Amino acid sequence: MTHFAERCGLHDAAREAACQETARLIEASGVQRVRLGWCDTHGMLRGKSLMAHAAIQALRDGVGMVGTMMLKDTADRTAWKVFEAGVADDLPGFAGAANLMLLPDPASFIELPWSPGTGWLRCQPWFQDATPVSLDSRRVLLQALARLAQAGFGLKTGLEVEFHIYRITDTAPQLDPELAAWPGLPPQVEMIHPGYNLQAEAMIDLADEPLSIVMRTAQALGLPLQSLEIELGPSQVEAVFDATDALTAADQMVLFRNGVRQALRRAGYHATFMCRPPFPNIMSSGWHLHQSLVDLKTGGNACVREAPAAGSGRADARHTLSDAGAHWLAGLLAHAEGMTALCTPTVNGFGRFRPNALAPQSVIWGQDNRGAMLRVVGGPGDRATRIENRIGEPAANPYLTMAAQIHAGLDGLLRELEPPPACETPYAAEHPKIPGTLGDALACLRADTAFVAGLGADVVHHFCRIKQHEIDRHADAKDKTDFDRREYFSRI
């Protein structure tokens, strides 16, 4: 009898060797249980915790999971009525809450530094007939990268993530059975620093304990953490990572968010990656995604221009970027409205797009301009030349966010689109605006033929339906702050 991994067409001699090595590591380390985690539509890890022997067996045979786990909105409610007639036509393979199979990547095994005796494996979902689940967001990115490779390029990205950390003062509201609700309340908290003193050393020292936990957790997970900084807002911090290939960076983003939230919670802190926590005078958190094309033949940065194009000035893209980089930039601009929901996928996140807030408001690019949606960094001959997309929020699903960059930029490459001149006044009224609400952004995504074709119509339909549930609940909520507190602050 063949293993499930063989039926999926994945298992070969190399994977068998990796399974044997992972089994050896699990047995030698004394790990008692292994969490099998996969990333849902919202960028959050879900999964099962197996005993060591069962986890070793799952490396080849997989393990079942309820299919509705892929259909949950941000309140963990199923966005489809899976027990009603017709759902199989709209969502093949999910009717009746049928099982899917989680298949681990044996090379992903790590020991969780905050949970002694616990290992972890990254998984992806498959249908029981050993066919891939197209709605899996990691698979969406893999397919986007394959399209990009056909054009001769890879994508290198650098993570720059803002988030908030609070000290827990009382867990009673969250754990009181008399107050249990769906979704529930978060704990009561206080700030770890008062804010409004950007990168002040005194504030770093004040927040030393939680920042040290973040540092140790990231490093123990093998993440290439470069710096931890105090951001402007109260209790707001920023983590910056070395650049790597897009798939690895997306995997790292998922691990980082999951890891620091759990490690900090054990030490009495609450971390949130929601854009705007439900408190007065906060500052919005963004996710600034640095990106550059990689020439697959040479391994070099394909965005670099050795010398400014003849006759070009600083406002011209080709003053700084290669021809390929300029086309990529133009593609990101051409599909900015369509990508917004994939990069800012919560109702809350749209409160960030306001003037003079170091956040974008318009579909423009600028030379080293932090008010622009796209900031071009570098110069002729600079091997670190790149494009920074500032449209994202830190709660976004990293696989979908990076797939959005690829499908947009690749369309610019293939059609040889040309970007307009750089903008120096990013908050001027005359510029075309980023969609102002999640509903508007979803409409733009549905209308963007390049995204529908690149991501797949089923993926776009699945994402939009789940996010519409969030919009509907927000519209019905009498207290919007309470909605933010329960929907995002307690969960994201």
XYZ file of C-alpha atoms in Angstrom, residues 40-42 44 46 68-80 182-183 465-471 473 487 491:
30
model
C -5.389 30.004 7.156
C -6.883 32.734 4.965
C -6.178 35.335 7.643
C -3.017 32.700 11.336
C -4.124 26.482 12.879
C -14.535 23.977 7.351
C -11.311 25.209 8.948
C -10.558 26.737 5.533
C -13.914 28.524 5.451
C -13.688 30.561 8.658
C -14.022 34.332 8.904
C -12.187 36.478 11.443
C -14.758 35.568 14.130
C -14.187 31.856 13.399
C -17.639 31.455 11.866
C -18.043 29.350 8.724
C -18.814 31.530 5.725
C -20.638 28.747 3.821
C -18.218 34.449 20.188
C -15.799 36.143 19.666
C -16.852 35.807 0.555
C -14.964 35.292 3.809
C -14.065 38.983 4.064
C -17.657 40.006 3.280
C -18.709 38.219 6.476
C -16.366 40.512 8.381
C -17.810 43.594 6.661
C -20.679 41.942 11.087
C -12.689 40.656 16.423
C -7.263 37.274 18.065
